[in-house]
Amino acid sequence: KYYEIFYKAEGLPKTSVVNLKSDFTEWGPRQYGLHLDLLYHACKKAGARLIIIKQPRLVSGLNGKEERMKISYQMVGLSHEALIRAFEACDSEIDKVAQAYPDVVVIDAASLMNGRSEFFQDHVHLTELGSRQLALIVARKIEL
């Protein structure tokens, strides 16, 4: 399936057609989970505590045309719906690690910030306001 991608950058055509995948394999999220598990054990060995922040992102099921123009679909190669599912699969891996190791601290910035255009320059990079919001979320969680 082909999707029309919009570009804001100067010198690029206003639109371009890119072949985006509507699905992905389970291997990416599973590998992510394995990396989190290794990181947990490395932290334990070092006497540290693992804190994982669920990545906030612009990508949301409620994105309109303006928000979608900020999402770099061509970079990730996934359709909007597949990108939502990929982020959810990675968040699920975080939940599995937190369930397996109760001493892991999970900060769910994603559920508090996702889809809010004012927080994002593009699909994942924060604006100054977004950076401040993320800092507040993290500070509130780790001060306990």
mmCIF file of C-alpha atoms in Angstrom:
data_model
loop_
_atom_site.group_PDB
_atom_site.id
_atom_site.type_symbol
_atom_site.label_atom_id
_atom_site.label_comp_id
_atom_site.label_asym_id
_atom_site.label_seq_id
_atom_site.Cartn_x
_atom_site.Cartn_y
_atom_site.Cartn_z
ATOM 1 C CA LYS A 1 0.000 0.000 0.000
ATOM 2 C CA TYR A 2 1.319 3.453 -0.863
ATOM 3 C CA TYR A 3 0.919 6.509 1.323
ATOM 4 C CA GLU A 4 1.358 10.146 0.496
ATOM 5 C CA ILE A 5 4.010 11.718 2.681
ATOM 6 C CA PHE A 6 4.204 15.469 3.209
ATOM 7 C CA TYR A 7 7.501 17.282 3.578
ATOM 8 C CA LYS A 8 8.120 20.653 5.184
ATOM 9 C CA ALA A 9 11.838 20.908 4.405
ATOM 10 C CA GLU A 10 12.888 23.362 1.738
ATOM 11 C CA GLY A 11 14.114 21.916 -1.494
ATOM 12 C CA LEU A 12 12.025 18.768 -1.182
ATOM 13 C CA PRO A 13 8.865 18.209 -3.162
ATOM 14 C CA LYS A 14 5.668 19.107 -1.303
ATOM 15 C CA THR A 15 4.549 15.497 -1.481
ATOM 16 C CA SER A 16 6.150 12.195 -2.260
ATOM 17 C CA VAL A 17 4.778 8.667 -2.458
ATOM 18 C CA VAL A 18 6.499 6.102 -0.250
ATOM 19 C CA ASN A 19 5.803 2.391 0.138
ATOM 20 C CA LEU A 20 5.111 1.962 3.846
ATOM 21 C CA LYS A 21 4.553 -1.351 5.562
ATOM 22 C CA SER A 22 1.273 -1.922 7.348
ATOM 23 C CA ASP A 23 2.799 -4.541 9.638
ATOM 24 C CA PHE A 24 6.063 -5.575 11.294
ATOM 25 C CA THR A 25 7.446 -8.776 12.742
ATOM 26 C CA GLU A 26 7.497 -9.600 16.431
ATOM 27 C CA TRP A 27 11.299 -9.731 16.379
ATOM 28 C CA GLY A 28 11.883 -6.000 16.834
ATOM 29 C CA PRO A 29 9.817 -5.646 20.010
ATOM 30 C CA ARG A 30 11.131 -8.983 21.337
ATOM 31 C CA GLN A 31 14.723 -7.819 20.814
ATOM 32 C CA TYR A 32 13.841 -4.570 22.589
ATOM 33 C CA GLY A 33 12.546 -6.632 25.525
ATOM 34 C CA LEU A 34 15.762 -8.668 25.606
ATOM 35 C CA HIS A 35 17.808 -5.460 25.696
ATOM 36 C CA LEU A 36 15.723 -4.177 28.607
ATOM 37 C CA ASP A 37 16.257 -7.461 30.432
ATOM 38 C CA LEU A 38 20.028 -7.230 29.895
ATOM 39 C CA LEU A 39 19.996 -3.625 31.044
ATOM 40 C CA TYR A 40 18.149 -4.641 34.209
ATOM 41 C CA HIS A 41 20.785 -7.254 35.027
ATOM 42 C CA ALA A 42 23.621 -4.842 34.282
ATOM 43 C CA CYS A 43 22.045 -2.319 36.667
ATOM 44 C CA LYS A 44 21.679 -4.964 39.377
ATOM 45 C CA LYS A 45 25.316 -6.002 38.959
ATOM 46 C CA ALA A 46 26.374 -2.353 39.271
ATOM 47 C CA GLY A 47 24.194 -1.783 42.334
ATOM 48 C CA ALA A 48 21.911 0.600 40.446
ATOM 49 C CA ARG A 49 18.163 0.677 39.990
ATOM 50 C CA LEU A 50 16.667 0.615 36.503
ATOM 51 C CA ILE A 51 14.288 3.451 35.673
ATOM 52 C CA ILE A 52 12.527 3.181 32.302
ATOM 53 C CA ILE A 53 10.593 6.044 30.740
ATOM 54 C CA LYS A 54 7.909 5.094 28.242
ATOM 55 C CA GLN A 55 8.770 7.339 25.336
ATOM 56 C CA PRO A 56 6.285 10.106 24.690
ATOM 57 C CA ARG A 57 5.478 10.572 21.005
ATOM 58 C CA LEU A 58 3.312 12.619 18.734
ATOM 59 C CA VAL A 59 2.023 9.441 17.104
ATOM 60 C CA SER A 60 -1.534 8.785 18.254
ATOM 61 C CA GLY A 61 -4.778 7.360 16.958
ATOM 62 C CA LEU A 62 -6.202 10.880 17.163
ATOM 63 C CA ASN A 63 -3.635 12.569 14.894
ATOM 64 C CA GLY A 64 -5.061 14.900 12.283
ATOM 65 C CA LYS A 65 -3.440 16.023 9.047
ATOM 66 C CA GLU A 66 -1.254 18.680 10.722
ATOM 67 C CA GLU A 67 0.182 16.222 13.244
ATOM 68 C CA ARG A 68 0.703 13.575 10.579
ATOM 69 C CA MET A 69 2.734 16.077 8.554
ATOM 70 C CA LYS A 70 5.219 16.182 11.456
ATOM 71 C CA ILE A 71 5.641 12.375 11.548
ATOM 72 C CA SER A 72 8.605 10.982 9.569
ATOM 73 C CA TYR A 73 6.922 7.894 8.139
ATOM 74 C CA GLN A 74 9.628 7.507 5.505
ATOM 75 C CA MET A 75 12.223 7.193 8.292
ATOM 76 C CA VAL A 76 10.491 4.292 10.031
ATOM 77 C CA GLY A 77 8.911 2.727 6.937
ATOM 78 C CA LEU A 78 5.607 2.033 8.689
ATOM 79 C CA SER A 79 2.087 3.282 8.096
ATOM 80 C CA HIS A 80 0.479 5.380 10.805
ATOM 81 C CA GLU A 81 -1.499 2.453 12.191
ATOM 82 C CA ALA A 82 1.543 0.140 12.161
ATOM 83 C CA LEU A 83 3.641 2.798 13.892
ATOM 84 C CA ILE A 84 1.047 3.065 16.670
ATOM 85 C CA ARG A 85 1.126 -0.725 17.102
ATOM 86 C CA ALA A 86 4.949 -0.778 17.090
ATOM 87 C CA PHE A 87 5.110 1.775 19.902
ATOM 88 C CA GLU A 88 2.458 -0.172 21.824
ATOM 89 C CA ALA A 89 4.452 -3.392 21.367
ATOM 90 C CA CYS A 90 7.572 -1.716 22.779
ATOM 91 C CA ASP A 91 5.570 -0.322 25.714
ATOM 92 C CA SER A 92 4.294 -3.850 26.317
ATOM 93 C CA GLU A 93 7.885 -5.096 26.543
ATOM 94 C CA ILE A 94 8.557 -2.449 29.188
ATOM 95 C CA ASP A 95 5.533 -3.697 31.124
ATOM 96 C CA LYS A 96 6.801 -7.288 30.926
ATOM 97 C CA VAL A 97 10.189 -6.309 32.368
ATOM 98 C CA ALA A 98 8.527 -4.282 35.127
ATOM 99 C CA GLN A 99 6.291 -7.236 35.958
ATOM 100 C CA ALA A 100 9.230 -9.640 36.031
ATOM 101 C CA TYR A 101 11.345 -7.321 38.195
ATOM 102 C CA PRO A 102 9.213 -5.346 40.677
ATOM 103 C CA ASP A 103 12.118 -3.078 41.634
ATOM 104 C CA VAL A 104 12.107 -1.516 38.129
ATOM 105 C CA VAL A 105 10.615 1.961 38.102
ATOM 106 C CA VAL A 106 8.500 2.756 35.034
ATOM 107 C CA ILE A 107 7.626 6.356 34.265
ATOM 108 C CA ASP A 108 4.729 6.408 31.825
ATOM 109 C CA ALA A 109 5.367 9.721 30.087
ATOM 110 C CA ALA A 110 3.742 8.297 26.962
ATOM 111 C CA SER A 111 0.234 8.176 28.400
ATOM 112 C CA LEU A 112 0.582 11.745 29.680
ATOM 113 C CA MET A 113 2.070 13.351 26.565
ATOM 114 C CA ASN A 114 1.216 11.291 23.471
ATOM 115 C CA GLY A 115 -0.494 13.033 20.583
ATOM 116 C CA ARG A 116 -0.083 16.552 21.959
ATOM 117 C CA SER A 117 1.385 18.516 19.074
ATOM 118 C CA GLU A 118 2.644 21.381 21.241
ATOM 119 C CA PHE A 119 5.111 18.969 22.872
ATOM 120 C CA PHE A 120 6.722 17.683 19.661
ATOM 121 C CA GLN A 121 8.893 19.005 16.836
ATOM 122 C CA ASP A 122 8.358 15.782 14.918
ATOM 123 C CA HIS A 123 7.147 12.295 15.780
ATOM 124 C CA VAL A 124 9.408 11.877 18.849
ATOM 125 C CA HIS A 125 11.633 14.933 19.348
ATOM 126 C CA LEU A 126 10.405 17.352 21.970
ATOM 127 C CA THR A 127 9.864 21.089 21.797
ATOM 128 C CA GLU A 128 11.080 23.233 24.700
ATOM 129 C CA LEU A 129 7.610 22.945 26.241
ATOM 130 C CA GLY A 130 7.684 19.164 25.764
ATOM 131 C CA SER A 131 11.098 18.950 27.412
ATOM 132 C CA ARG A 132 9.825 20.904 30.402
ATOM 133 C CA GLN A 133 6.751 18.683 30.677
ATOM 134 C CA LEU A 134 8.843 15.503 30.518
ATOM 135 C CA ALA A 135 11.215 16.887 33.161
ATOM 136 C CA LEU A 136 8.246 17.583 35.476
ATOM 137 C CA ILE A 137 6.833 14.084 34.968
ATOM 138 C CA VAL A 138 10.201 12.470 35.735
ATOM 139 C CA ALA A 139 10.888 14.739 38.717
ATOM 140 C CA ARG A 140 7.518 13.935 40.291
ATOM 141 C CA LYS A 141 8.103 10.213 39.916
ATOM 142 C CA ILE A 142 11.669 10.010 41.193
ATOM 143 C CA GLU A 143 11.165 12.311 44.188
ATOM 144 C CA LEU A 144 9.141 9.574 45.919
#
